[in-house]
Amino acid sequence: MSSVKKLGQQTYAFTNPPVFAGAASVVGPKEGQGPLGNQFDLVLQDSLNGEQTWEKAERKMLKESCQGAVKKAGLTPSDIDIMMAGDLLNQIISANFTARDLGIPFIGLYGACSTMFEGLALGSMLIDGGFADYVLTAASSHYNTAERQYRFPTEMGVQRPLTAQWTVTGAGAAVIGVQGQGPSITHITIGKVIDLGVKDSNDMGSAMAPAAADTIIRHFQDTGRSPSDYDLIVTGDLAAIGRALTEQLVKQAGYDISKNYTDCGILIFDPTQDTHAGGSGCGCSAVVLTGYLLKEIIAGRFKRVLGVGTGALLSPSSTLQGESIPGIGHGVVIDAYNLGG
Amino acid sequence: MTDEKLIPSDRELQEMQYQMMVTSAKPKPPLLRNVLGAFVIGGAICVFGQALLNFFKSSGLAKPEAGAATSAVLVFLAALLTGLGVYDSIAKYAGAGTIVPITGFANSIVAPAMEFRQEGMVFGVGQRIFTLAGPVLAFGFVTAWLIGLITYLFK
Amino acid sequence: MDYVKAFVVGGAMCVIGQLLIDLTSYKITPAHILVGFVTGGAVLSGLGLYQPLVDYAGAGATVPLPGFGHILAQGAIKGVQTKGLLGAFSGGVEASAVGIAAAIIFGYLAAVVFTPKGE
């Protein structure tokens, strides 16, 4: 017997779609100078955010975004049933410290850069299933903390290849609730880990594109919908090369998404900002969703959006040992239908 | 049985096809610009080294000592520029032009040591200072020892 | 003329490094260039091929990392000639001592004095 809420193989439709009650975003200075700069709630003056270390700066951003989202929802931390958050640092340490400070029951998540969408998908299930009234989901990344964990120290004189992406310094948080007015999550599509053998950790867009395409295709097949049912299809952090590859892969399956498809890693930076392929990191999709996409949906510019949070599930040792990069993509459908009017 | 090995599996085929897609989607590195940057900046560092060498020689140092003093000054300047956050900005344009000269070795020592200072003086600075210098010294010493050994055995 | 030779030869070595980074597999990182050039310089020096380049280009051959390998290799060879087998151990280290100690000492001081600026 299959679940009554399951559509096809990987998609779930909610009977009581959870509603976005509040969302907040904090970004670093470079992101603040980008095309979406004036959309974010807080733009840091410098990447240390008044702290001694970049790790502390990242943690502070995550905490500020969580507090902002709870406040915008008109709630206090004690009203939140469960917090789900994660980041890129070893043992998701930023999220752990943030949850300690906020005192909300916590489930730590690791989905690499897909963490925000992983949290939204799981949180929606908890709410629709009647297990929680309010769930806080959040994710963060920081250019300097990620560079030194995954690549070279920032002051090392290395040329970044054109395929490289720039880890977004930013944190995004959202409160989803059982009721209220706001954009709703109507469907989710849980992705499979897909790996087509890309090993170059400076080309993560190519590594993740097959996973993103797989989830998008699966979503259309499971729901019977087509690309034209969406005003926007947006992936998490594939950037320019990954976006082009995803478009081709989805087309091979018979779906043309060229007209309404973009990527958060392309939206967040301008080509003149020298980020090469575009943005990446947990913070990339988290801040573009909470700072920009939700606002556009509320403003009525997009009625229905399919967001696919993408993650490159590599570790520094797997890269050194010559392993390929497994990718994942989690789809979340955000619909404006109960906004009223 | 051997036939089965020769025919790639569906998965291998899929990976090969995707690899071709990736190759055609990837932008090519701006080779001419990179090579020019490496040549001019790398060459300029060597010219500066030559000026130091000439200076030390003219002030009376013997050839090997003048060379060692030149290295020490270049290393000092690279460490200073790395500390000031300038070296990586030059490297963006110079590429190998700032890696191949001895200054690149100094940069590879300072950058990790400085960045991991928050992990303490021993496990941070002390250990990380050899992140890249360690491999260089290990391979350098072993190669030199081998060459010495060969010289000893076959001289 | 010293300076022209140093510029051209030193620049050319950097171009070789750049081509190795840009045209070969992504697996060749700057760390591999550092290690490869020092080791390569030592091997060329051991074969007697590097000294002529040093004679011709001066700092153009000694400032790049193969020059460091050259000092190590020549140190080991001279060590063997003067001290026998023990010299294979001590020669390279002795000859390169100033450069290595300078790098570690200045590196340590810079790491303690400065804080990284990040992006």
XYZ file of C-alpha atoms in Angstrom:
615
model
C 0.000 0.000 0.000
C 1.407 3.337 -0.928
C 1.112 6.588 0.924
C -1.974 8.620 0.157
C 0.126 11.758 -0.189
C 2.674 10.298 -2.550
C 2.480 11.081 -6.254
C 4.402 8.799 -8.564
C 7.824 7.783 -7.351
C 9.395 10.693 -5.468
C 6.824 13.478 -5.140
C 4.510 14.295 -2.272
C 1.431 16.534 -2.445
C 0.203 18.211 0.736
C -3.425 18.223 1.770
C -2.847 21.243 4.025
C -0.027 23.084 2.293
C 2.297 24.756 4.811
C 2.519 28.531 4.572
C 5.561 30.785 4.722
C 4.966 32.846 7.868
C 8.227 34.773 7.815
C 11.621 34.799 6.175
C 14.864 36.706 6.594
C 18.236 36.935 4.915
C 21.680 38.214 5.873
C 24.480 38.511 3.286
C 28.098 39.563 3.043
C 29.397 42.736 1.388
C 30.013 41.193 -2.043
C 26.486 39.772 -2.205
C 25.233 43.196 -1.079
C 26.844 44.735 -4.147
C 25.212 42.162 -6.418
C 22.013 42.539 -8.461
C 19.820 41.473 -5.510
C 21.733 43.604 -2.992
C 18.829 45.793 -1.929
C 16.508 42.809 -1.413
C 18.273 41.370 1.606
C 17.341 42.256 5.180
C 20.901 42.858 6.321
C 24.113 43.420 4.381
C 27.300 43.055 6.407
C 29.937 45.783 6.245
C 32.767 43.243 6.248
C 33.086 39.493 6.170
C 34.088 39.255 9.853
C 30.723 40.665 10.972
C 32.296 42.158 14.097
C 33.668 38.796 15.214
C 37.133 37.373 15.773
C 36.873 34.517 13.289
C 35.022 33.858 10.046
C 33.401 30.825 11.635
C 31.917 33.030 14.352
C 30.848 35.515 11.687
C 28.977 32.781 9.811
C 27.310 31.597 12.985
C 26.208 35.139 13.824
C 24.673 35.570 10.355
C 22.756 32.324 10.750
C 21.480 33.361 14.165
C 20.464 36.807 12.930
C 18.589 35.349 9.969
C 16.762 32.866 12.222
C 15.804 35.578 14.707
C 14.678 37.778 11.821
C 12.470 35.086 10.310
C 10.842 34.282 13.672
C 10.248 37.959 14.346
C 8.755 38.591 10.915
C 6.380 35.692 11.499
C 5.183 37.574 14.592
C 6.428 34.774 16.830
C 9.031 34.135 19.502
C 11.493 31.200 19.489
C 9.328 29.353 22.024
C 6.501 29.235 19.465
C 8.651 27.216 17.057
C 8.213 23.461 17.403
C 11.280 22.339 15.501
C 14.267 24.004 13.930
C 16.020 22.347 10.997
C 19.254 23.851 9.811
C 22.635 23.051 8.402
C 25.733 24.487 6.811
C 28.929 23.439 5.050
C 31.364 23.417 7.930
C 32.517 20.171 9.498
C 29.804 18.555 11.636
C 27.434 21.451 10.686
C 28.953 23.414 13.525
C 27.368 26.766 12.613
C 23.878 25.304 12.841
C 24.674 23.478 16.088
C 25.829 26.664 17.803
C 22.886 28.643 16.448
C 20.423 26.053 17.744
C 22.179 26.144 21.125
C 21.721 29.896 21.316
C 18.102 29.890 20.151
C 16.982 27.031 22.409
C 14.587 25.557 19.840
C 14.304 21.744 19.501
C 16.735 21.040 16.715
C 17.253 18.578 13.902
C 20.592 19.125 12.205
C 20.629 18.627 8.454
C 23.395 18.076 5.978
C 22.456 18.325 2.334
C 25.454 20.425 1.318
C 24.103 23.397 -0.633
C 20.626 21.820 -0.872
C 20.142 22.093 2.896
C 17.583 24.927 2.815
C 15.334 23.019 0.436
C 15.891 19.766 2.307
C 14.700 21.569 5.445
C 11.661 23.037 3.710
C 10.721 19.615 2.322
C 11.027 17.869 5.696
C 9.420 20.757 7.585
C 6.445 20.705 5.242
C 5.966 17.011 5.881
C 6.032 17.576 9.633
C 3.439 20.330 9.375
C 1.126 18.602 6.917
C 1.450 15.433 8.950
C 0.224 17.232 12.033
C 3.467 16.937 13.960
C 4.255 20.636 14.176
C 2.587 24.020 13.888
C 5.710 25.997 13.098
C 9.031 24.853 11.714
C 12.100 27.063 11.304
C 14.466 26.112 8.490
C 17.762 27.816 7.837
C 21.113 27.412 6.110
C 24.320 29.394 5.867
C 27.662 29.519 4.116
C 30.644 31.851 4.185
C 33.206 32.319 1.428
C 36.218 32.350 3.714
C 35.216 29.442 5.963
C 34.345 27.276 2.964
C 37.482 28.155 0.997
C 39.800 27.182 3.777
C 37.927 23.984 4.543
C 37.502 22.767 0.973
C 40.225 24.474 -1.060
C 43.167 26.757 -0.383
C 43.687 29.422 2.273
C 42.244 32.685 0.950
C 45.606 34.466 0.784
C 47.166 31.718 -1.337
C 48.067 33.106 -4.730
C 46.006 30.846 -6.958
C 44.042 31.579 -10.105
C 40.469 30.331 -9.887
C 39.423 28.464 -13.043
C 36.488 29.795 -15.075
C 34.337 26.868 -13.973
C 34.834 27.743 -10.303
C 31.939 29.164 -8.332
C 32.030 31.690 -5.537
C 30.696 30.493 -2.182
C 28.006 32.932 -1.090
C 28.526 34.616 2.260
C 25.011 34.607 3.583
C 22.340 32.995 5.718
C 18.661 32.579 4.989
C 15.909 31.416 7.322
C 12.194 30.801 6.913
C 9.360 29.933 9.274
C 6.678 27.734 7.756
C 3.409 27.251 9.596
C 0.210 25.298 9.535
C -1.938 28.303 8.693
C -1.874 31.938 7.690
C -1.628 33.975 4.540
C 1.402 33.668 2.380
C 3.069 31.573 -0.268
C 2.464 27.873 0.322
C 4.399 24.716 -0.274
C 2.110 22.412 -2.238
C 4.454 19.663 -3.442
C 7.930 18.391 -2.776
C 10.081 16.020 -4.812
C 12.799 14.275 -2.835
C 15.878 13.813 -5.008
C 18.094 10.824 -5.513
C 21.862 11.007 -5.249
C 23.105 11.101 -8.830
C 26.736 10.888 -9.873
C 27.836 10.896 -13.494
C 31.519 10.757 -12.664
C 32.535 14.423 -12.531
C 35.582 14.640 -10.274
C 36.754 18.231 -10.624
C 35.856 20.014 -7.384
C 36.334 23.307 -9.210
C 33.410 22.417 -11.479
C 30.571 21.632 -9.109
C 27.867 22.933 -11.437
C 28.641 20.115 -13.869
C 28.737 17.622 -11.002
C 25.299 18.622 -9.694
C 23.449 19.241 -12.985
C 22.471 15.564 -13.528
C 20.917 15.430 -10.046
C 19.003 18.665 -10.623
C 17.793 17.468 -14.032
C 16.762 14.096 -12.598
C 14.642 15.756 -9.914
C 13.045 18.206 -12.375
C 12.181 15.437 -14.850
C 10.899 13.212 -12.054
C 8.764 16.063 -10.740
C 7.090 16.560 -14.125
C 6.514 12.820 -14.516
C 5.163 12.372 -10.985
C 2.791 15.349 -11.104
C 1.864 15.218 -14.778
C 2.755 18.881 -14.948
C 4.849 20.505 -17.643
C 7.327 23.407 -17.601
C 4.583 25.846 -18.644
C 2.717 25.147 -15.389
C 5.425 27.179 -13.652
C 6.230 30.867 -13.885
C 9.741 30.060 -12.761
C 11.898 26.980 -12.346
C 14.956 27.788 -10.283
C 17.852 25.613 -9.173
C 19.999 26.273 -6.110
C 23.609 26.813 -7.060
C 24.462 25.326 -10.432
C 25.679 28.656 -11.843
C 26.247 29.266 -15.550
C 27.748 25.942 -16.665
C 25.522 23.745 -14.521
C 22.473 25.649 -15.663
C 23.270 25.109 -19.343
C 23.848 21.390 -18.737
C 20.629 20.991 -16.730
C 18.643 22.650 -19.496
C 20.121 20.199 -22.041
C 19.559 17.140 -19.836
C 15.934 18.078 -19.156
C 15.410 18.707 -22.862
C 16.708 15.210 -23.644
C 13.810 13.903 -21.548
C 11.369 15.921 -23.633
C 10.779 18.964 -21.447
C 11.771 22.422 -22.659
C 12.565 24.643 -19.673
C 14.634 27.202 -21.591
C 12.005 29.975 -21.271
C 11.438 30.024 -17.533
C 14.501 28.461 -15.961
C 17.292 30.139 -14.036
C 19.610 29.465 -11.111
C 20.161 31.238 -7.776
C 23.920 31.250 -8.393
C 23.315 33.310 -11.544
C 20.798 35.666 -9.937
C 22.942 36.626 -6.952
C 26.092 37.906 -8.688
C 26.717 40.150 -11.646
C 29.233 38.880 -14.236
C 31.415 41.925 -13.491
C 31.911 40.726 -9.891
C 34.614 38.277 -10.953
C 32.914 35.258 -9.423
C 33.498 33.236 -12.613
C 30.638 30.726 -13.133
C 28.452 32.249 -10.364
C 27.481 31.665 -6.746
C 27.334 28.487 -4.715
C 27.031 27.349 -1.128
C 24.196 26.679 1.311
C 23.657 30.408 1.616
C 23.168 30.861 -2.131
C 19.730 29.268 -2.518
C 18.798 30.202 1.070
C 19.226 33.956 0.611
C 17.875 34.090 -2.948
C 14.753 32.254 -1.784
C 14.194 34.232 1.394
C 15.453 37.592 0.142
C 14.113 37.603 -3.388
C 11.895 34.754 -4.623
C 9.384 34.792 -1.761
C 9.026 38.557 -2.078
C 8.401 38.252 -5.815
C 5.753 35.594 -5.178
C 4.059 37.779 -2.564
C 4.188 40.715 -4.982
C 2.389 38.554 -7.528
C 5.165 38.498 -10.104
C 5.438 34.720 -9.876
C 2.357 32.623 -9.169
C 3.978 29.235 -9.003
C 7.663 28.416 -8.630
C 9.497 25.096 -8.701
C 12.670 25.496 -6.655
C 15.268 22.743 -6.719
C 17.914 23.041 -4.002
C 21.074 21.454 -5.292
C 23.964 20.005 -3.322
C 27.402 18.637 -4.150
C 27.895 15.886 -1.577
C 31.696 15.833 -1.611
C 34.162 15.911 1.242
C 37.725 17.231 1.216
C 39.080 13.694 1.635
C 36.867 12.173 -1.067
C 38.212 14.804 -3.476
C 41.825 14.083 -2.545
C 41.217 10.359 -2.932
C 40.052 10.949 -6.487
C 36.396 10.089 -5.951
C 33.693 11.596 -8.132
C 31.210 14.110 -6.758
C 27.726 12.821 -5.884
C 25.005 15.405 -6.406
C 21.460 15.844 -5.115
C 18.478 18.064 -5.852
C 15.347 18.491 -3.734
C 12.310 20.072 -5.399
C 9.858 22.328 -3.564
C 6.794 23.860 -5.245
C 5.870 27.271 -3.876
C 2.432 28.456 -4.883
C 0.790 31.839 -4.398
C -2.717 30.393 -4.397
C -3.867 31.259 -0.887
C -2.479 34.773 -0.849
C -6.023 36.014 -1.290
C -7.208 38.505 -3.877
C 33.406 -13.243 -20.911
C 36.062 -11.019 -22.415
C 33.445 -9.663 -24.831
C 31.343 -8.414 -21.947
C 34.286 -6.462 -20.605
C 34.864 -4.765 -23.929
C 31.325 -3.449 -24.212
C 30.798 -0.518 -21.844
C 27.838 -0.780 -19.495
C 24.881 1.592 -19.806
C 26.195 3.529 -16.873
C 29.653 3.902 -18.384
C 28.072 5.013 -21.654
C 25.957 7.546 -19.792
C 29.027 8.875 -17.987
C 30.958 9.116 -21.247
C 28.120 10.974 -22.955
C 27.819 13.354 -20.041
C 31.575 13.927 -19.976
C 31.327 15.052 -23.606
C 28.484 17.420 -22.768
C 30.516 18.880 -19.901
C 33.592 19.331 -22.081
C 31.643 21.311 -24.658
C 29.854 23.400 -22.017
C 33.021 24.366 -20.171
C 34.603 27.689 -21.085
C 38.207 27.458 -22.234
C 40.763 29.243 -20.051
C 41.921 32.561 -21.574
C 45.276 31.052 -22.452
C 46.932 34.018 -24.127
C 46.072 36.387 -21.290
C 47.167 33.880 -18.637
C 50.454 33.109 -20.389
C 51.204 36.788 -20.892
C 50.453 37.541 -17.232
C 52.670 34.684 -16.062
C 55.508 35.706 -18.389
C 55.529 39.408 -17.568
C 55.031 39.199 -13.805
C 57.187 36.086 -13.352
C 59.888 37.665 -15.498
C 59.678 40.909 -13.529
C 60.210 39.076 -10.230
C 63.338 37.477 -11.711
C 64.600 40.875 -12.910
C 64.120 42.219 -9.421
C 66.013 39.165 -8.151
C 68.811 39.906 -10.623
C 69.037 43.476 -9.316
C 69.316 42.176 -5.745
C 71.910 39.620 -6.831
C 74.000 42.279 -8.550
C 73.706 44.517 -5.502
C 74.830 41.801 -3.070
C 77.685 40.774 -5.365
C 78.881 44.362 -5.723
C 78.783 44.771 -1.945
C 81.325 41.984 -1.659
C 79.366 38.770 -1.047
C 80.557 35.587 -2.725
C 78.286 34.109 -5.394
C 76.439 31.472 -3.273
C 75.981 33.915 -0.379
C 74.691 36.604 -2.713
C 72.184 34.090 -4.078
C 71.072 33.099 -0.579
C 70.686 36.749 0.438
C 68.616 37.376 -2.705
C 66.314 34.484 -1.812
C 65.979 35.744 1.753
C 64.965 39.239 0.615
C 62.478 37.908 -1.956
C 61.000 35.567 0.628
C 60.702 38.424 3.123
C 58.908 40.634 0.606
C 56.536 37.841 -0.432
C 55.711 37.116 3.205
C 55.041 40.810 3.766
C 52.817 41.132 0.682
C 50.917 37.987 1.652
C 50.368 39.371 5.135
C 49.099 42.628 3.682
C 46.689 40.702 1.461
C 48.314 41.931 -1.751
C 50.028 38.775 -3.004
C 46.846 36.911 -3.930
C 45.560 39.968 -5.788
C 48.692 39.986 -7.970
C 48.411 36.213 -8.374
C 44.954 36.599 -9.885
C 46.643 38.094 -12.953
C 50.027 36.381 -12.734
C 48.920 32.767 -12.235
C 52.066 30.647 -12.362
C 54.061 33.892 -12.556
C 53.654 34.215 -8.785
C 53.806 30.476 -8.031
C 57.007 29.446 -9.829
C 59.420 32.059 -8.376
C 60.684 31.454 -4.826
C 58.132 34.073 -3.711
C 55.401 31.526 -4.423
C 57.032 29.176 -1.932
C 56.972 31.943 0.683
C 53.319 32.685 -0.089
C 52.446 29.008 0.323
C 54.043 29.116 3.783
C 52.478 32.324 5.067
C 48.938 31.895 3.719
C 47.953 28.732 5.610
C 49.945 29.653 8.747
C 48.238 33.042 8.986
C 44.784 31.738 8.218
C 44.838 28.972 10.799
C 46.230 31.081 13.623
C 42.872 30.831 15.370
C 43.504 27.103 15.840
C 46.385 28.002 18.138
C 50.129 28.533 17.845
C 51.014 24.824 17.678
C 48.212 23.193 15.685
C 47.378 26.407 13.855
C 50.478 28.351 12.857
C 53.132 25.732 13.651
C 51.490 22.853 11.859
C 49.872 24.676 8.952
C 53.049 26.567 8.064
C 54.134 23.260 6.446
C 50.838 22.580 4.625
C 52.507 23.170 1.257
C 56.107 23.726 2.343
C 56.163 20.222 3.835
C 55.618 18.408 0.525
C 58.131 20.709 -1.221
C 60.821 20.040 1.391
C 60.058 16.324 1.559
C 60.385 15.811 -2.180
C 63.290 18.250 -2.440
C 65.316 16.588 0.329
C 64.658 13.065 -0.873
C 65.592 13.947 -4.462
C 68.767 15.725 -3.335
C 69.728 12.774 -1.126
C 69.149 10.350 -4.010
C 71.328 12.481 -6.264
C 74.020 12.538 -3.578
C 73.750 8.765 -3.197
C 74.045 8.195 -6.938
C 77.056 10.510 -7.023
C 78.625 8.538 -4.182
C 78.033 5.190 -5.848
C 79.043 6.105 -9.391
C 81.570 8.932 -9.089
C 71.806 42.334 -20.704
C 71.715 40.458 -17.366
C 68.238 41.768 -16.850
C 66.901 40.833 -20.282
C 68.152 37.255 -19.886
C 66.716 36.996 -16.375
C 63.364 38.333 -17.591
C 63.069 36.020 -20.584
C 64.272 32.811 -18.924
C 62.440 33.438 -15.631
C 59.276 34.432 -17.498
C 59.525 31.354 -19.712
C 59.658 29.048 -16.698
C 56.505 30.685 -15.363
C 54.866 30.165 -18.759
C 55.644 26.438 -18.540
C 53.957 26.401 -15.129
C 50.952 28.283 -16.486
C 50.562 25.896 -19.434
C 50.734 22.936 -17.047
C 47.900 24.443 -15.001
C 45.704 25.497 -17.904
C 46.192 22.706 -20.409
C 46.459 19.607 -18.266
C 44.019 17.894 -15.951
C 42.401 19.793 -13.100
C 44.431 17.507 -10.838
C 47.540 19.654 -11.398
C 47.170 22.236 -8.621
C 49.584 25.013 -7.606
C 50.822 22.645 -4.892
C 51.826 20.157 -7.569
C 53.605 22.938 -9.472
C 55.604 23.870 -6.353
C 56.637 20.287 -5.670
C 57.164 19.374 -9.327
C 59.348 22.362 -10.165
C 61.634 21.906 -7.151
C 62.001 18.181 -7.817
C 62.399 18.737 -11.564
C 65.083 21.352 -10.971
C 66.978 18.973 -8.682
C 66.858 16.185 -11.272
C 67.998 18.481 -14.115
C 70.773 19.743 -11.870
C 71.837 16.200 -11.016
C 72.075 15.482 -14.732
C 74.255 18.559 -15.127
C 71.700 20.385 -17.237
C 70.754 23.200 -14.885
C 74.131 24.817 -14.184
C 74.461 26.058 -17.807
C 71.074 27.752 -17.483
C 72.190 29.446 -14.250
C 75.380 30.613 -15.960
C 73.363 32.039 -18.802
C 70.346 33.594 -17.080
C 71.504 34.334 -13.524
C 68.521 35.161 -11.339
C 66.254 34.071 -14.206
C 67.288 30.521 -13.320
C 67.950 30.834 -9.574
C 64.829 32.735 -8.489
C 62.305 30.244 -9.931
C 61.722 27.071 -7.891
C 63.885 24.789 -10.087
C 66.763 26.978 -8.858
C 65.899 25.854 -5.333
C 66.057 22.224 -6.486
C 69.378 23.014 -8.154
C 70.835 24.318 -4.876
C 69.636 21.194 -3.058
C 71.097 18.854 -5.664
C 74.434 20.654 -6.004
C 74.683 20.789 -2.208
C 74.220 17.025 -1.987
C 76.770 16.382 -4.745
C 79.372 18.651 -3.126
C 78.570 17.128 0.247
C 79.354 13.662 -1.058
C 82.565 14.902 -2.643
C 83.831 16.414 0.607
C 82.288 14.263 3.335
C 81.445 11.017 1.648
C 78.065 9.352 2.182
C 77.116 11.564 5.128
C 77.321 14.511 2.754
C 74.336 13.134 0.807
C 72.268 13.820 3.899
C 73.768 17.137 4.948
C 74.802 18.787 1.686
C 71.399 19.711 0.292
C 70.075 20.965 3.604
C 73.203 23.013 4.269
C 73.220 24.645 0.859
C 69.550 25.599 1.048
C 69.539 26.465 4.743
C 69.297 30.250 4.355
C 66.364 30.078 1.954
C 64.406 27.523 3.955
C 65.037 29.149 7.327
C 64.176 32.571 5.911
C 60.907 31.241 4.496
C 59.877 29.603 7.768
C 61.007 32.467 10.015
C 59.487 35.248 7.917
C 56.449 33.062 7.336
C 55.988 32.559 11.040
C 56.409 36.256 11.793
C 53.996 37.280 9.050
C 51.439 34.762 10.303
C 51.690 36.164 13.815
C 51.732 39.856 12.874
C 49.045 39.930 10.182
C 45.481 38.677 10.010
C 44.108 37.348 6.731
C 41.852 39.753 4.872
C 39.742 37.067 3.234
C 37.823 37.692 0.030
